[in-house]
Amino acid sequence: MNPAGGPSAVLTGLGTCLPDTVVTNHELASALDTSDTWIRSRTGIHRRHLVDPGTATSDLAVEAGARALKSSGRSSVDCVVLATTTPDHPCPATAPQVAARLGLSGVPAFDVSAVCTGFLYGMAAAQGLIAAGTAERVLLIASETFSRLIDPTDRTTAPIFGDGAGAVVLRAGTPDEAGAVGTTVLGSDGDRADLIVVDAGGSRQRTSRRRADHFLRMDGPQLFRQAVERMAQATSEALHLANWQIRDLDRLLTHQANARITAAVAERLHLPADRCPSNIAQIGNTAGASLPLLLAHAVRTGQLHPGHRVALAAFGAGLTWGSTTLCWPELTVLEDMQPQP
Ligand code: UT7
């Protein structure tokens, strides 16, 4: 039982998918007024994976979802939750198509929109479904083709973002089991929505003559400050709810927005930097997909072991933020899969 009275959500599968195409800083710098040195020193990013034309968010989601199901040892779930900022279409949601392509037609399937915090908002939704008895097993996928929102000629955003997907399977269990997810702390501040936004394409402004309105614009320095403050605070709250001290924490996995943000969060929490695995160098900021991709990276590189006490923290547009905790379970994590459009 969890504090809400129902079963706990226990992580039992993990899978990822990265597109084939890799773009290095040097390649970007040949077409943009930027440099490998600037991008590395300001963000920690060396390269990113980008989807080719014709590949959609659902294509990445299906592959990551299939991998997570395989990793869990079972092909069935009772619900599919898809966290994404870049659905295949404005209408309908993408999750039902992903479920159908995974052979899960008939189960409830819905999208969650919380941008870079999408995985944790989706986690809270999955926990709620399991605690309420609506589902015993949930496939939670975070999939983003964020490059679709980025103006490739804008040096303030083009170097930052990459595409990818990660997925987990959660099953009903008990809070003392390895993999049981603790209470998920979430927050939002819509008064600061303007700090990172795509102006056109929604009901406020369906289309715009201004090309820039269809692309993401952001106030990087303001977001930087908010990201550090919100992720540090949310992590402290999640640790408190788990009854853990900071010294109990083996790994803190933060949304990979900027290597300097991760370092600043660790410093604020008085956590040694080597307890914060990072994959931003290899894949950049993959928005909602960032945390499950980082979990898989940490396992594959031997930085995350069964029994490790882990906190996850995210921050993103909205603004939104969140954090949760779990003890890392025994899990088979397969190699990355490439998308099949
Ligand atoms: O995913 C969650 C939401 N996103 C975030 O949390 C992002 C948080 N913010 C950041 O990661 C950083 O603010 C950025 C990486 C986006 C920007 O780094 P910064 O150190 O805050 O740079 P800045 O925006 O203050 O710009 C510094 C300078 C400016 O030039 P001047 O005015 O000093 O002459 C920019 O025009 O760097 C310039 N600049 C660049 N120069 C070369 C901005 N982008 C580039 C670029 N290459 N790509």
Tab-separated table of N, CA and C in Angstrom, residues 154-301:
chain	number	residue	atom	x	y	z
A	154	ASP	N	18.251	29.322	-35.648
A	154	ASP	CA	18.315	30.086	-34.394
A	154	ASP	C	19.395	29.504	-33.485
A	155	ARG	N	20.488	30.240	-33.327
A	155	ARG	CA	21.607	29.683	-32.561
A	155	ARG	C	21.309	29.594	-31.061
A	156	THR	N	20.261	30.283	-30.596
A	156	THR	CA	19.972	30.226	-29.160
A	156	THR	C	19.200	28.961	-28.772
A	157	THR	N	18.600	28.264	-29.748
A	157	THR	CA	17.871	27.026	-29.419
A	157	THR	C	18.376	25.797	-30.191
A	158	ALA	N	18.812	25.988	-31.441
A	158	ALA	CA	19.173	24.819	-32.270
A	158	ALA	C	20.252	23.924	-31.645
A	159	PRO	N	21.256	24.481	-30.955
A	159	PRO	CA	22.281	23.578	-30.389
A	159	PRO	C	21.806	22.800	-29.166
A	160	ILE	N	20.710	23.248	-28.562
A	160	ILE	CA	20.324	22.732	-27.242
A	160	ILE	C	19.567	21.403	-27.322
A	161	PHE	N	18.641	21.306	-28.278
A	161	PHE	CA	17.666	20.214	-28.208
A	161	PHE	C	17.980	19.052	-29.140
A	162	GLY	N	17.568	17.861	-28.709
A	162	GLY	CA	17.691	16.653	-29.521
A	162	GLY	C	16.394	15.853	-29.419
A	163	ASP	N	16.308	14.775	-30.217
A	163	ASP	CA	15.102	13.945	-30.244
A	163	ASP	C	15.385	12.592	-29.590
A	164	GLY	N	14.339	11.941	-29.101
A	164	GLY	CA	14.508	10.609	-28.515
A	164	GLY	C	13.288	10.209	-27.710
A	165	ALA	N	13.317	8.969	-27.236
A	165	ALA	CA	12.200	8.453	-26.434
A	165	ALA	C	12.710	7.462	-25.400
A	166	GLY	N	12.021	7.428	-24.268
A	166	GLY	CA	12.317	6.443	-23.229
A	166	GLY	C	11.002	5.987	-22.635
A	167	ALA	N	10.968	4.764	-22.138
A	167	ALA	CA	9.712	4.221	-21.608
A	167	ALA	C	9.983	3.331	-20.411
A	168	VAL	N	9.009	3.274	-19.513
A	168	VAL	CA	9.086	2.353	-18.373
A	168	VAL	C	7.755	1.610	-18.255
A	169	VAL	N	7.833	0.423	-17.675
A	169	VAL	CA	6.619	-0.306	-17.297
A	169	VAL	C	6.529	-0.256	-15.783
A	170	LEU	N	5.333	0.079	-15.301
A	170	LEU	CA	5.076	0.135	-13.854
A	170	LEU	C	3.996	-0.884	-13.530
A	171	ARG	N	4.200	-1.624	-12.455
A	171	ARG	CA	3.185	-2.621	-12.064
A	171	ARG	C	2.775	-2.384	-10.613
A	172	ALA	N	1.609	-2.886	-10.244
A	172	ALA	CA	1.142	-2.755	-8.865
A	172	ALA	C	2.020	-3.596	-7.944
A	173	GLY	N	2.402	-3.014	-6.810
A	173	GLY	CA	3.244	-3.738	-5.853
A	173	GLY	C	3.173	-3.071	-4.496
A	174	THR	N	4.218	-3.295	-3.705
A	174	THR	CA	4.237	-2.749	-2.334
A	174	THR	C	5.379	-1.741	-2.192
A	175	PRO	N	5.260	-0.789	-1.249
A	175	PRO	CA	6.247	0.299	-1.171
A	175	PRO	C	7.640	-0.148	-0.716
A	176	ASP	N	7.735	-1.342	-0.115
A	176	ASP	CA	9.043	-1.798	0.363
A	176	ASP	C	9.814	-2.578	-0.704
A	177	GLU	N	9.216	-2.778	-1.887
A	177	GLU	CA	9.902	-3.506	-2.960
A	177	GLU	C	10.916	-2.612	-3.665
A	178	ALA	N	12.002	-3.209	-4.156
A	178	ALA	CA	12.904	-2.461	-5.039
A	178	ALA	C	12.103	-2.022	-6.263
A	179	GLY	N	12.296	-0.783	-6.678
A	179	GLY	CA	11.575	-0.265	-7.849
A	179	GLY	C	10.301	0.472	-7.498
A	180	ALA	N	9.853	0.379	-6.228
A	180	ALA	CA	8.624	1.092	-5.834
A	180	ALA	C	8.882	2.595	-5.872
A	181	VAL	N	8.047	3.314	-6.594
A	181	VAL	CA	8.252	4.758	-6.776
A	181	VAL	C	7.610	5.492	-5.595
A	182	GLY	N	8.367	6.413	-5.002
A	182	GLY	CA	7.875	7.186	-3.861
A	182	GLY	C	6.864	8.232	-4.293
A	183	THR	N	6.429	9.028	-3.341
A	183	THR	CA	5.474	10.093	-3.670
A	183	THR	C	6.133	11.065	-4.655
A	184	THR	N	5.432	11.363	-5.729
A	184	THR	CA	5.971	12.274	-6.745
A	184	THR	C	5.516	13.697	-6.433
A	185	VAL	N	6.491	14.575	-6.287
A	185	VAL	CA	6.237	15.996	-6.011
A	185	VAL	C	6.134	16.720	-7.351
A	186	LEU	N	5.077	17.507	-7.545
A	186	LEU	CA	4.907	18.243	-8.810
A	186	LEU	C	4.577	19.704	-8.530
A	187	GLY	N	4.892	20.591	-9.461
A	187	GLY	CA	4.513	21.993	-9.322
A	187	GLY	C	4.426	22.674	-10.673
A	188	SER	N	3.813	23.859	-10.684
A	188	SER	CA	3.756	24.639	-11.930
A	188	SER	C	3.662	26.126	-11.617
A	189	ASP	N	4.039	26.950	-12.591
A	189	ASP	CA	3.930	28.402	-12.476
A	189	ASP	C	3.594	28.971	-13.852
A	190	GLY	N	2.284	29.061	-14.131
A	190	GLY	CA	1.826	29.555	-15.425
A	190	GLY	C	2.080	31.045	-15.636
A	191	ASP	N	2.377	31.772	-14.548
A	191	ASP	CA	2.704	33.189	-14.701
A	191	ASP	C	4.013	33.378	-15.469
A	192	ARG	N	4.824	32.329	-15.506
A	192	ARG	CA	6.098	32.419	-16.223
A	192	ARG	C	6.080	31.612	-17.531
A	193	ALA	N	4.875	31.364	-18.070
A	193	ALA	CA	4.756	30.580	-19.309
A	193	ALA	C	5.544	31.210	-20.450
A	194	ASP	N	5.645	32.539	-20.420
A	194	ASP	CA	6.280	33.262	-21.511
A	194	ASP	C	7.797	33.009	-21.603
A	195	LEU	N	8.383	32.422	-20.586
A	195	LEU	CA	9.844	32.217	-20.608
A	195	LEU	C	10.267	31.201	-21.664
A	196	ILE	N	9.339	30.314	-22.024
A	196	ILE	CA	9.668	29.317	-23.062
A	196	ILE	C	8.364	28.909	-23.726
A	197	VAL	N	8.217	29.286	-24.991
A	197	VAL	CA	6.897	29.160	-25.623
A	197	VAL	C	7.019	29.071	-27.146
A	198	VAL	N	6.052	28.374	-27.760
A	198	VAL	CA	5.836	28.449	-29.214
A	198	VAL	C	4.552	29.253	-29.385
A	199	ASP	N	4.630	30.428	-29.995
A	199	ASP	CA	3.492	31.351	-29.983
A	199	ASP	C	2.316	30.887	-30.837
A	200	ALA	N	2.591	30.305	-32.005
A	200	ALA	CA	1.504	29.952	-32.927
A	200	ALA	C	1.276	28.444	-32.956
A	201	GLY	N	0.120	28.061	-33.514
A	201	GLY	CA	-0.161	26.632	-33.694
A	201	GLY	C	-1.222	26.112	-32.753
A	202	GLY	N	-1.591	26.908	-31.750
A	202	GLY	CA	-2.634	26.498	-30.803
A	202	GLY	C	-3.897	27.305	-31.018
A	203	SER	N	-4.838	27.236	-30.065
A	203	SER	CA	-6.126	27.916	-30.240
A	203	SER	C	-6.004	29.433	-30.106
A	204	ARG	N	-4.943	29.925	-29.444
A	204	ARG	CA	-4.740	31.375	-29.309
A	204	ARG	C	-4.392	31.993	-30.653
A	205	GLN	N	-3.576	31.305	-31.432
A	205	GLN	CA	-3.117	31.818	-32.725
A	205	GLN	C	-2.813	30.608	-33.609
A	206	ARG	N	-3.822	30.208	-34.391
A	206	ARG	CA	-3.709	28.958	-35.164
A	206	ARG	C	-2.475	28.976	-36.072
A	207	THR	N	-2.345	30.052	-36.864
A	207	THR	CA	-1.155	30.213	-37.701
A	207	THR	C	-0.713	31.664	-37.621
A	208	SER	N	0.504	31.916	-38.063
A	208	SER	CA	1.018	33.284	-38.048
A	208	SER	C	1.827	33.522	-39.309
A	209	ARG	N	1.803	34.785	-39.778
A	209	ARG	CA	2.634	35.114	-40.944
A	209	ARG	C	4.098	35.181	-40.541
A	210	ARG	N	4.329	35.460	-39.255
A	210	ARG	CA	5.719	35.534	-38.763
A	210	ARG	C	6.251	34.122	-38.571
A	211	ARG	N	7.284	33.767	-39.332
A	211	ARG	CA	7.867	32.423	-39.265
A	211	ARG	C	8.285	32.071	-37.849
A	212	ALA	N	8.872	33.051	-37.155
A	212	ALA	CA	9.419	32.797	-35.818
A	212	ALA	C	8.343	32.348	-34.827
A	213	ASP	N	7.071	32.758	-35.072
A	213	ASP	CA	6.000	32.401	-34.133
A	213	ASP	C	5.745	30.896	-34.079
A	214	HIS	N	6.190	30.187	-35.113
A	214	HIS	CA	5.957	28.739	-35.145
A	214	HIS	C	7.096	27.958	-34.493
A	215	PHE	N	8.088	28.668	-34.012
A	215	PHE	CA	9.236	28.003	-33.384
A	215	PHE	C	9.362	28.394	-31.917
A	216	LEU	N	10.072	27.545	-31.177
A	216	LEU	CA	10.276	27.773	-29.752
A	216	LEU	C	11.182	28.986	-29.521
A	217	ARG	N	10.764	29.853	-28.608
A	217	ARG	CA	11.665	30.913	-28.149
A	217	ARG	C	11.791	30.781	-26.643
A	218	MET	N	12.961	31.089	-26.125
A	218	MET	CA	13.121	30.955	-24.674
A	218	MET	C	14.085	31.980	-24.121
A	219	ASP	N	13.855	32.301	-22.855
A	219	ASP	CA	14.750	33.195	-22.119
A	219	ASP	C	15.695	32.311	-21.304
A	220	GLY	N	16.817	31.942	-21.918
A	220	GLY	CA	17.730	30.971	-21.310
A	220	GLY	C	18.192	31.320	-19.903
A	221	PRO	N	18.718	32.530	-19.682
A	221	PRO	CA	19.234	32.848	-18.342
A	221	PRO	C	18.157	32.786	-17.246
A	222	GLN	N	16.934	33.288	-17.538
A	222	GLN	CA	15.845	33.217	-16.544
A	222	GLN	C	15.482	31.767	-16.242
A	223	LEU	N	15.415	30.963	-17.311
A	223	LEU	CA	15.078	29.546	-17.128
A	223	LEU	C	16.144	28.836	-16.317
A	224	PHE	N	17.385	29.200	-16.567
A	224	PHE	CA	18.507	28.599	-15.842
A	224	PHE	C	18.290	28.748	-14.337
A	225	ARG	N	18.008	29.971	-13.919
A	225	ARG	CA	17.807	30.239	-12.483
A	225	ARG	C	16.624	29.447	-11.930
A	226	GLN	N	15.519	29.463	-12.680
A	226	GLN	CA	14.316	28.740	-12.241
A	226	GLN	C	14.580	27.236	-12.161
A	227	ALA	N	15.307	26.715	-13.153
A	227	ALA	CA	15.570	25.263	-13.202
A	227	ALA	C	16.341	24.815	-11.962
A	228	VAL	N	17.359	25.574	-11.600
A	228	VAL	CA	18.188	25.205	-10.441
A	228	VAL	C	17.329	25.245	-9.172
A	229	GLU	N	16.623	26.355	-9.002
A	229	GLU	CA	15.833	26.538	-7.782
A	229	GLU	C	14.721	25.476	-7.669
A	230	ARG	N	13.985	25.285	-8.757
A	230	ARG	CA	12.825	24.374	-8.708
A	230	ARG	C	13.262	22.920	-8.555
A	231	MET	N	14.309	22.497	-9.275
A	231	MET	CA	14.716	21.083	-9.163
A	231	MET	C	15.319	20.803	-7.792
A	232	ALA	N	16.086	21.756	-7.244
A	232	ALA	CA	16.670	21.547	-5.910
A	232	ALA	C	15.559	21.455	-4.866
A	233	GLN	N	14.597	22.382	-4.946
A	233	GLN	CA	13.501	22.403	-3.974
A	233	GLN	C	12.631	21.148	-4.073
A	234	ALA	N	12.279	20.767	-5.306
A	234	ALA	CA	11.426	19.582	-5.493
A	234	ALA	C	12.139	18.324	-4.992
A	235	THR	N	13.451	18.243	-5.239
A	235	THR	CA	14.209	17.066	-4.774
A	235	THR	C	14.199	17.015	-3.246
A	236	SER	N	14.410	18.155	-2.610
A	236	SER	CA	14.385	18.189	-1.142
A	236	SER	C	13.039	17.692	-0.619
A	237	GLU	N	11.951	18.131	-1.274
A	237	GLU	CA	10.613	17.712	-0.826
A	237	GLU	C	10.406	16.215	-1.033
A	238	ALA	N	10.852	15.699	-2.197
A	238	ALA	CA	10.680	14.256	-2.471
A	238	ALA	C	11.500	13.432	-1.472
A	239	LEU	N	12.706	13.894	-1.153
A	239	LEU	CA	13.543	13.183	-0.164
A	239	LEU	C	12.858	13.191	1.198
A	240	HIS	N	12.304	14.327	1.559
A	240	HIS	CA	11.608	14.440	2.840
A	240	HIS	C	10.448	13.432	2.914
A	241	LEU	N	9.667	13.360	1.815
A	241	LEU	CA	8.519	12.441	1.794
A	241	LEU	C	8.964	10.979	1.833
A	242	ALA	N	10.162	10.706	1.300
A	242	ALA	CA	10.696	9.333	1.325
A	242	ALA	C	11.395	9.035	2.651
A	243	ASN	N	11.506	10.068	3.478
A	243	ASN	CA	12.215	9.932	4.755
A	243	ASN	C	13.697	9.629	4.548
A	244	TRP	N	14.283	10.200	3.491
A	244	TRP	CA	15.710	10.051	3.205
A	244	TRP	C	16.420	11.371	3.498
A	245	GLN	N	17.653	11.268	3.972
A	245	GLN	CA	18.537	12.426	4.068
A	245	GLN	C	19.330	12.525	2.762
A	246	ILE	N	19.925	13.678	2.523
A	246	ILE	CA	20.718	13.837	1.303
A	246	ILE	C	21.876	12.833	1.283
A	247	ARG	N	22.425	12.512	2.481
A	247	ARG	CA	23.551	11.558	2.518
A	247	ARG	C	23.106	10.142	2.144
A	248	ASP	N	21.785	9.863	2.194
A	248	ASP	CA	21.270	8.543	1.815
A	248	ASP	C	21.211	8.368	0.299
A	249	LEU	N	21.306	9.485	-0.418
A	249	LEU	CA	21.039	9.465	-1.858
A	249	LEU	C	22.275	8.993	-2.629
A	250	ASP	N	22.138	7.870	-3.364
A	250	ASP	CA	23.261	7.376	-4.172
A	250	ASP	C	23.336	8.073	-5.514
A	251	ARG	N	22.168	8.369	-6.108
A	251	ARG	CA	22.164	8.996	-7.430
A	251	ARG	C	21.035	10.026	-7.521
A	252	LEU	N	21.374	11.191	-8.076
A	252	LEU	CA	20.362	12.178	-8.442
A	252	LEU	C	20.395	12.308	-9.958
A	253	LEU	N	19.283	12.000	-10.592
A	253	LEU	CA	19.204	12.115	-12.049
A	253	LEU	C	18.323	13.316	-12.366
A	254	THR	N	18.912	14.337	-12.948
A	254	THR	CA	18.148	15.544	-13.265
A	254	THR	C	17.841	15.598	-14.759
A	255	HIS	N	16.756	16.269	-15.093
A	255	HIS	CA	16.475	16.569	-16.501
A	255	HIS	C	17.717	17.207	-17.107
A	256	GLN	N	18.125	16.716	-18.285
A	256	GLN	CA	19.373	17.162	-18.896
A	256	GLN	C	19.128	18.415	-19.750
A	257	ALA	N	19.040	19.564	-19.068
A	257	ALA	CA	18.826	20.841	-19.779
A	257	ALA	C	20.156	21.509	-20.071
A	258	ASN	N	21.101	21.327	-19.142
A	258	ASN	CA	22.386	22.014	-19.246
A	258	ASN	C	23.295	21.398	-18.167
A	259	ALA	N	24.513	21.026	-18.527
A	259	ALA	CA	25.419	20.400	-17.550
A	259	ALA	C	25.671	21.341	-16.374
A	260	ARG	N	25.636	22.652	-16.639
A	260	ARG	CA	25.872	23.609	-15.545
A	260	ARG	C	24.662	23.661	-14.599
A	261	ILE	N	23.466	23.387	-15.127
A	261	ILE	CA	22.275	23.345	-14.253
A	261	ILE	C	22.381	22.135	-13.326
A	262	THR	N	22.734	20.976	-13.885
A	262	THR	CA	22.880	19.764	-13.050
A	262	THR	C	23.918	20.003	-11.963
A	263	ALA	N	25.053	20.616	-12.332
A	263	ALA	CA	26.112	20.878	-11.337
A	263	ALA	C	25.619	21.832	-10.252
A	264	ALA	N	24.849	22.838	-10.656
A	264	ALA	CA	24.368	23.821	-9.677
A	264	ALA	C	23.336	23.210	-8.731
A	265	VAL	N	22.489	22.309	-9.264
A	265	VAL	CA	21.503	21.630	-8.396
A	265	VAL	C	22.248	20.767	-7.376
A	266	ALA	N	23.250	20.012	-7.844
A	266	ALA	CA	24.034	19.150	-6.941
A	266	ALA	C	24.702	19.994	-5.859
A	267	GLU	N	25.260	21.122	-6.282
A	267	GLU	CA	25.963	21.995	-5.322
A	267	GLU	C	24.985	22.532	-4.270
A	268	ARG	N	23.809	22.961	-4.753
A	268	ARG	CA	22.820	23.512	-3.822
A	268	ARG	C	22.357	22.467	-2.797
A	269	LEU	N	22.334	21.188	-3.244
A	269	LEU	CA	21.899	20.113	-2.341
A	269	LEU	C	23.069	19.514	-1.546
A	270	HIS	N	24.288	20.038	-1.770
A	270	HIS	CA	25.506	19.517	-1.129
A	270	HIS	C	25.713	18.045	-1.467
A	271	LEU	N	25.488	17.737	-2.745
A	271	LEU	CA	25.642	16.373	-3.225
A	271	LEU	C	26.880	16.315	-4.119
A	272	PRO	N	27.799	15.336	-3.897
A	272	PRO	CA	28.980	15.254	-4.759
A	272	PRO	C	28.584	15.083	-6.221
A	273	ALA	N	29.306	15.760	-7.115
A	273	ALA	CA	28.956	15.750	-8.546
A	273	ALA	C	28.959	14.339	-9.126
A	274	ASP	N	29.822	13.439	-8.576
A	274	ASP	CA	29.894	12.094	-9.162
A	274	ASP	C	28.658	11.242	-8.833
A	275	ARG	N	27.733	11.786	-8.078
A	275	ARG	CA	26.468	11.052	-7.856
A	275	ARG	C	25.379	11.480	-8.846
A	276	CYS	N	25.748	12.351	-9.780
A	276	CYS	CA	24.765	12.853	-10.759
A	276	CYS	C	25.170	12.440	-12.171
A	277	PRO	N	24.764	11.261	-12.617
A	277	PRO	CA	25.104	10.835	-13.976
A	277	PRO	C	24.559	11.830	-15.007
A	278	SER	N	25.224	11.898	-16.151
A	278	SER	CA	24.801	12.837	-17.193
A	278	SER	C	25.008	12.213	-18.574
A	279	ASN	N	24.099	12.465	-19.469
A	279	ASN	CA	24.285	12.056	-20.871
A	279	ASN	C	24.017	13.225	-21.817
A	280	ILE	N	24.066	14.439	-21.277
A	280	ILE	CA	23.778	15.603	-22.132
A	280	ILE	C	24.824	15.746	-23.230
A	281	ALA	N	26.063	15.328	-22.972
A	281	ALA	CA	27.107	15.435	-23.994
A	281	ALA	C	26.702	14.663	-25.248
A	282	GLN	N	26.107	13.485	-25.059
A	282	GLN	CA	25.799	12.596	-26.191
A	282	GLN	C	24.467	12.915	-26.870
A	283	ILE	N	23.474	13.440	-26.104
A	283	ILE	CA	22.130	13.564	-26.729
A	283	ILE	C	21.472	14.929	-26.556
A	284	GLY	N	22.108	15.852	-25.836
A	284	GLY	CA	21.506	17.175	-25.652
A	284	GLY	C	20.261	17.112	-24.770
A	285	ASN	N	19.424	18.125	-24.914
A	285	ASN	CA	18.187	18.223	-24.134
A	285	ASN	C	17.055	17.568	-24.942
A	286	THR	N	16.580	16.430	-24.467
A	286	THR	CA	15.516	15.703	-25.185
A	286	THR	C	14.156	15.920	-24.521
A	287	ALA	N	14.017	17.029	-23.817
A	287	ALA	CA	12.733	17.433	-23.193
A	287	ALA	C	12.188	16.302	-22.313
A	288	GLY	N	10.918	15.914	-22.509
A	288	GLY	CA	10.300	14.926	-21.619
A	288	GLY	C	10.987	13.575	-21.614
A	289	ALA	N	11.688	13.243	-22.696
A	289	ALA	CA	12.345	11.930	-22.794
A	289	ALA	C	13.646	11.863	-22.009
A	290	SER	N	14.072	13.004	-21.510
A	290	SER	CA	15.395	13.125	-20.886
A	290	SER	C	15.613	12.134	-19.730
A	291	LEU	N	14.668	12.045	-18.794
A	291	LEU	CA	14.904	11.207	-17.606
A	291	LEU	C	14.967	9.711	-17.917
A	292	PRO	N	14.013	9.135	-18.670
A	292	PRO	CA	14.172	7.703	-18.948
A	292	PRO	C	15.414	7.397	-19.793
A	293	LEU	N	15.783	8.312	-20.700
A	293	LEU	CA	17.022	8.104	-21.465
A	293	LEU	C	18.234	8.157	-20.541
A	294	LEU	N	18.190	9.021	-19.541
A	294	LEU	CA	19.308	9.112	-18.590
A	294	LEU	C	19.365	7.872	-17.693
A	295	LEU	N	18.200	7.370	-17.284
A	295	LEU	CA	18.175	6.141	-16.476
A	295	LEU	C	18.867	5.006	-17.243
A	296	ALA	N	18.493	4.846	-18.514
A	296	ALA	CA	19.084	3.765	-19.321
A	296	ALA	C	20.586	3.985	-19.495
A	297	HIS	N	20.986	5.215	-19.731
A	297	HIS	CA	22.411	5.532	-19.888
A	297	HIS	C	23.173	5.183	-18.611
A	298	ALA	N	22.601	5.541	-17.468
A	298	ALA	CA	23.282	5.299	-16.186
A	298	ALA	C	23.439	3.801	-15.924
A	299	VAL	N	22.425	3.016	-16.298
A	299	VAL	CA	22.518	1.556	-16.121
A	299	VAL	C	23.592	1.001	-17.056
A	300	ARG	N	23.525	1.390	-18.336
A	300	ARG	CA	24.451	0.817	-19.336
A	300	ARG	C	25.902	1.187	-19.053
A	301	THR	N	26.127	2.334	-18.439
A	301	THR	CA	27.506	2.767	-18.168
A	301	THR	C	27.956	2.372	-16.757
